[in-house]
Amino acid sequence: MDKTRRVDRSATFIPAFFRVLGVPCAVEVRDLSSTGFKIESFDKFGEGTRGTLKIEGFEAWGAIVAWRSGDDTGCQFDRPLHPAVTDPIA
């Protein structure tokens, strides 16, 4: 996985769920872009874990965990989101 960030992310504080193997885990989205996001959670997701991010009012988006540090987890979307989707959120 390419760890070089190509798109600027906007700082956010959005409650959401990151669902892994059908289990929704409460998270807070801390930054968001069309290509990925950072979440804060008490749940620990290992690098390479696949899941879906669900923000209320939006469809769920598939993603893979790229890194983890403390309570922060960085994820890359399976497919980039259109800016028209992320701009109103961020």
Short mmCIF file of N, CA and C in Angstrom, two decimals:
data_model
loop_
_atom_site.label_atom_id
_atom_site.label_comp_id
_atom_site.label_asym_id
_atom_site.label_seq_id
_atom_site.Cartn_x
_atom_site.Cartn_y
_atom_site.Cartn_z
N MET A 1 0.84 -1.17 0.00
CA MET A 1 0.00 0.00 0.00
C MET A 1 0.89 1.24 0.00
N ASP A 2 0.55 2.21 -0.81
CA ASP A 2 1.29 3.46 -0.91
C ASP A 2 0.94 4.34 0.28
N LYS A 3 1.94 4.68 1.09
CA LYS A 3 1.69 5.47 2.29
C LYS A 3 1.87 6.96 2.05
N THR A 4 2.13 7.38 0.83
CA THR A 4 2.29 8.78 0.51
C THR A 4 0.91 9.40 0.32
N ARG A 5 0.62 10.44 1.07
CA ARG A 5 -0.67 11.10 0.97
C ARG A 5 -0.67 12.01 -0.25
N ARG A 6 -1.65 11.81 -1.13
CA ARG A 6 -1.74 12.58 -2.36
C ARG A 6 -2.83 13.65 -2.31
N VAL A 7 -3.72 13.56 -1.34
CA VAL A 7 -4.85 14.47 -1.23
C VAL A 7 -4.88 15.06 0.17
N ASP A 8 -5.07 16.37 0.26
CA ASP A 8 -5.19 17.00 1.58
C ASP A 8 -6.45 16.51 2.27
N ARG A 9 -6.34 16.37 3.58
CA ARG A 9 -7.49 15.95 4.38
C ARG A 9 -7.95 17.11 5.24
N SER A 10 -9.26 17.18 5.47
CA SER A 10 -9.84 18.22 6.31
C SER A 10 -10.09 17.67 7.69
N ALA A 11 -9.71 18.44 8.72
CA ALA A 11 -9.95 18.02 10.10
C ALA A 11 -11.45 18.00 10.37
N THR A 12 -11.92 16.94 11.02
CA THR A 12 -13.33 16.79 11.35
C THR A 12 -13.46 16.18 12.74
N PHE A 13 -14.66 16.18 13.26
CA PHE A 13 -14.99 15.51 14.51
C PHE A 13 -16.38 14.93 14.33
N ILE A 14 -16.47 13.82 13.60
CA ILE A 14 -17.76 13.25 13.21
C ILE A 14 -17.92 11.87 13.84
N PRO A 15 -18.99 11.65 14.61
CA PRO A 15 -19.24 10.30 15.12
C PRO A 15 -19.64 9.39 13.96
N ALA A 16 -19.16 8.16 13.98
CA ALA A 16 -19.42 7.22 12.90
C ALA A 16 -19.24 5.81 13.43
N PHE A 17 -19.37 4.84 12.53
CA PHE A 17 -19.11 3.44 12.84
C PHE A 17 -18.15 2.88 11.81
N PHE A 18 -17.19 2.08 12.27
CA PHE A 18 -16.31 1.33 11.38
C PHE A 18 -16.67 -0.13 11.61
N ARG A 19 -17.28 -0.74 10.60
CA ARG A 19 -17.77 -2.11 10.72
C ARG A 19 -16.72 -3.08 10.20
N VAL A 20 -16.33 -4.03 11.06
CA VAL A 20 -15.35 -5.06 10.70
C VAL A 20 -15.99 -6.41 10.98
N LEU A 21 -16.02 -7.26 9.97
CA LEU A 21 -16.62 -8.60 10.09
C LEU A 21 -18.04 -8.53 10.64
N GLY A 22 -18.80 -7.52 10.20
CA GLY A 22 -20.19 -7.38 10.59
C GLY A 22 -20.42 -6.72 11.94
N VAL A 23 -19.35 -6.40 12.66
CA VAL A 23 -19.48 -5.79 13.98
C VAL A 23 -19.21 -4.29 13.89
N PRO A 24 -20.22 -3.44 14.21
CA PRO A 24 -20.00 -2.01 14.15
C PRO A 24 -19.26 -1.52 15.39
N CYS A 25 -18.19 -0.77 15.19
CA CYS A 25 -17.41 -0.19 16.28
C CYS A 25 -17.57 1.32 16.23
N ALA A 26 -17.95 1.92 17.35
CA ALA A 26 -18.10 3.37 17.41
C ALA A 26 -16.73 4.03 17.26
N VAL A 27 -16.65 5.02 16.36
CA VAL A 27 -15.40 5.74 16.11
C VAL A 27 -15.71 7.22 15.95
N GLU A 28 -14.68 8.03 15.95
CA GLU A 28 -14.80 9.44 15.62
C GLU A 28 -13.88 9.71 14.44
N VAL A 29 -14.45 10.21 13.34
CA VAL A 29 -13.65 10.55 12.17
C VAL A 29 -12.93 11.86 12.48
N ARG A 30 -11.60 11.83 12.43
CA ARG A 30 -10.78 12.99 12.78
C ARG A 30 -10.31 13.77 11.56
N ASP A 31 -10.15 13.10 10.42
CA ASP A 31 -9.90 13.81 9.17
C ASP A 31 -10.41 12.95 8.03
N LEU A 32 -10.69 13.63 6.91
CA LEU A 32 -11.37 12.97 5.81
C LEU A 32 -10.96 13.60 4.49
N SER A 33 -10.76 12.76 3.49
CA SER A 33 -10.51 13.23 2.12
C SER A 33 -11.20 12.26 1.17
N SER A 34 -11.07 12.50 -0.10
CA SER A 34 -11.69 11.61 -1.07
C SER A 34 -11.01 10.24 -1.11
N THR A 35 -9.78 10.15 -0.61
CA THR A 35 -9.04 8.88 -0.68
C THR A 35 -8.93 8.14 0.65
N GLY A 36 -9.22 8.80 1.76
CA GLY A 36 -9.08 8.11 3.04
C GLY A 36 -9.50 8.96 4.21
N PHE A 37 -9.23 8.42 5.40
CA PHE A 37 -9.68 9.07 6.63
C PHE A 37 -8.86 8.57 7.81
N LYS A 38 -8.92 9.34 8.89
CA LYS A 38 -8.33 8.92 10.16
C LYS A 38 -9.45 8.85 11.17
N ILE A 39 -9.48 7.77 11.94
CA ILE A 39 -10.47 7.62 13.00
C ILE A 39 -9.77 7.48 14.34
N GLU A 40 -10.49 7.86 15.38
CA GLU A 40 -10.05 7.63 16.74
C GLU A 40 -11.03 6.65 17.36
N SER A 41 -10.50 5.63 18.03
CA SER A 41 -11.35 4.60 18.60
C SER A 41 -10.61 3.88 19.71
N PHE A 42 -11.39 3.33 20.65
CA PHE A 42 -10.81 2.47 21.67
C PHE A 42 -10.53 1.09 21.11
N ASP A 43 -11.27 0.73 20.03
CA ASP A 43 -11.04 -0.55 19.35
C ASP A 43 -9.74 -0.44 18.56
N LYS A 44 -8.98 -1.50 18.53
CA LYS A 44 -7.70 -1.52 17.82
C LYS A 44 -7.84 -2.33 16.54
N PHE A 45 -7.63 -1.68 15.41
CA PHE A 45 -7.73 -2.33 14.11
C PHE A 45 -6.33 -2.50 13.55
N GLY A 46 -5.98 -3.72 13.20
CA GLY A 46 -4.64 -4.00 12.68
C GLY A 46 -4.49 -3.57 11.23
N GLU A 47 -3.25 -3.26 10.86
CA GLU A 47 -2.94 -2.89 9.49
C GLU A 47 -3.41 -4.00 8.55
N GLY A 48 -4.09 -3.62 7.47
CA GLY A 48 -4.60 -4.59 6.51
C GLY A 48 -6.03 -5.02 6.78
N THR A 49 -6.59 -4.63 7.92
CA THR A 49 -7.98 -4.97 8.24
C THR A 49 -8.92 -4.27 7.27
N ARG A 50 -9.89 -5.01 6.75
CA ARG A 50 -10.90 -4.44 5.86
C ARG A 50 -12.15 -4.16 6.65
N GLY A 51 -12.80 -3.04 6.34
CA GLY A 51 -14.04 -2.68 7.00
C GLY A 51 -14.81 -1.68 6.17
N THR A 52 -15.90 -1.18 6.74
CA THR A 52 -16.69 -0.13 6.09
C THR A 52 -16.90 1.01 7.07
N LEU A 53 -16.80 2.22 6.55
CA LEU A 53 -17.05 3.42 7.35
C LEU A 53 -18.48 3.86 7.09
N LYS A 54 -19.24 4.07 8.16
CA LYS A 54 -20.62 4.52 8.04
C LYS A 54 -20.80 5.79 8.84
N ILE A 55 -21.10 6.87 8.11
CA ILE A 55 -21.44 8.15 8.72
C ILE A 55 -22.93 8.34 8.51
N GLU A 56 -23.65 8.74 9.54
CA GLU A 56 -25.10 8.88 9.46
C GLU A 56 -25.48 9.77 8.27
N GLY A 57 -26.45 9.28 7.50
CA GLY A 57 -26.94 10.03 6.36
C GLY A 57 -26.22 9.74 5.05
N PHE A 58 -25.18 8.89 5.10
CA PHE A 58 -24.41 8.55 3.91
C PHE A 58 -24.32 7.03 3.79
N GLU A 59 -24.04 6.56 2.57
CA GLU A 59 -23.84 5.13 2.38
C GLU A 59 -22.55 4.70 3.09
N ALA A 60 -22.39 3.41 3.26
CA ALA A 60 -21.16 2.88 3.86
C ALA A 60 -20.09 2.75 2.77
N TRP A 61 -18.86 3.09 3.13
CA TRP A 61 -17.75 3.06 2.19
C TRP A 61 -16.71 2.04 2.64
N GLY A 62 -16.29 1.17 1.72
CA GLY A 62 -15.28 0.17 2.01
C GLY A 62 -13.90 0.80 2.15
N ALA A 63 -13.10 0.26 3.07
CA ALA A 63 -11.76 0.80 3.32
C ALA A 63 -10.86 -0.27 3.90
N ILE A 64 -9.57 0.02 3.87
CA ILE A 64 -8.57 -0.86 4.47
C ILE A 64 -7.70 -0.04 5.41
N VAL A 65 -7.36 -0.63 6.55
CA VAL A 65 -6.51 0.05 7.52
C VAL A 65 -5.08 0.11 6.97
N ALA A 66 -4.52 1.32 6.90
CA ALA A 66 -3.17 1.53 6.39
C ALA A 66 -2.15 1.62 7.52
N TRP A 67 -2.56 2.17 8.68
CA TRP A 67 -1.65 2.32 9.81
C TRP A 67 -2.45 2.51 11.09
N ARG A 68 -1.77 2.32 12.21
CA ARG A 68 -2.37 2.58 13.52
C ARG A 68 -1.30 3.12 14.45
N SER A 69 -1.68 4.11 15.25
CA SER A 69 -0.79 4.69 16.25
C SER A 69 -1.62 5.10 17.45
N GLY A 70 -1.45 4.41 18.57
CA GLY A 70 -2.26 4.71 19.75
C GLY A 70 -3.73 4.46 19.46
N ASP A 71 -4.57 5.47 19.72
CA ASP A 71 -6.01 5.36 19.46
C ASP A 71 -6.37 5.78 18.04
N ASP A 72 -5.39 6.23 17.23
CA ASP A 72 -5.64 6.70 15.87
C ASP A 72 -5.39 5.59 14.85
N THR A 73 -6.27 5.53 13.86
CA THR A 73 -6.16 4.56 12.78
C THR A 73 -6.36 5.28 11.46
N GLY A 74 -5.45 5.10 10.52
CA GLY A 74 -5.56 5.70 9.20
C GLY A 74 -6.02 4.66 8.20
N CYS A 75 -7.00 5.02 7.37
CA CYS A 75 -7.58 4.09 6.41
C CYS A 75 -7.62 4.70 5.02
N GLN A 76 -7.56 3.82 4.03
CA GLN A 76 -7.65 4.21 2.64
C GLN A 76 -8.93 3.61 2.07
N PHE A 77 -9.74 4.45 1.40
CA PHE A 77 -10.96 3.95 0.78
C PHE A 77 -10.63 2.97 -0.34
N ASP A 78 -11.50 1.98 -0.53
CA ASP A 78 -11.32 1.03 -1.63
C ASP A 78 -11.36 1.75 -2.98
N ARG A 79 -12.23 2.73 -3.09
CA ARG A 79 -12.34 3.57 -4.29
C ARG A 79 -12.45 5.01 -3.82
N PRO A 80 -11.75 5.93 -4.48
CA PRO A 80 -11.85 7.34 -4.08
C PRO A 80 -13.29 7.83 -4.16
N LEU A 81 -13.66 8.65 -3.19
CA LEU A 81 -14.99 9.25 -3.18
C LEU A 81 -14.97 10.54 -4.00
N HIS A 82 -16.08 10.86 -4.60
CA HIS A 82 -16.18 12.11 -5.34
C HIS A 82 -16.13 13.26 -4.33
N PRO A 83 -15.43 14.35 -4.65
CA PRO A 83 -15.35 15.50 -3.73
C PRO A 83 -16.73 16.05 -3.36
N ALA A 84 -17.73 15.88 -4.22
CA ALA A 84 -19.08 16.35 -3.91
C ALA A 84 -19.63 15.60 -2.69
N VAL A 85 -19.11 14.42 -2.41
CA VAL A 85 -19.51 13.66 -1.24
C VAL A 85 -18.75 14.13 -0.01
N THR A 86 -17.45 14.27 -0.12
CA THR A 86 -16.62 14.60 1.05
C THR A 86 -16.66 16.08 1.42
N ASP A 87 -16.79 16.96 0.46
CA ASP A 87 -16.74 18.41 0.75
C ASP A 87 -17.80 18.84 1.77
N PRO A 88 -19.07 18.42 1.64
CA PRO A 88 -20.07 18.83 2.64
C PRO A 88 -19.82 18.25 4.03
N ILE A 89 -19.15 17.10 4.10
CA ILE A 89 -18.89 16.46 5.39
C ILE A 89 -17.73 17.14 6.09
N ALA A 90 -16.66 17.38 5.34
CA ALA A 90 -15.43 17.94 5.90
C ALA A 90 -15.53 19.40 5.99
#
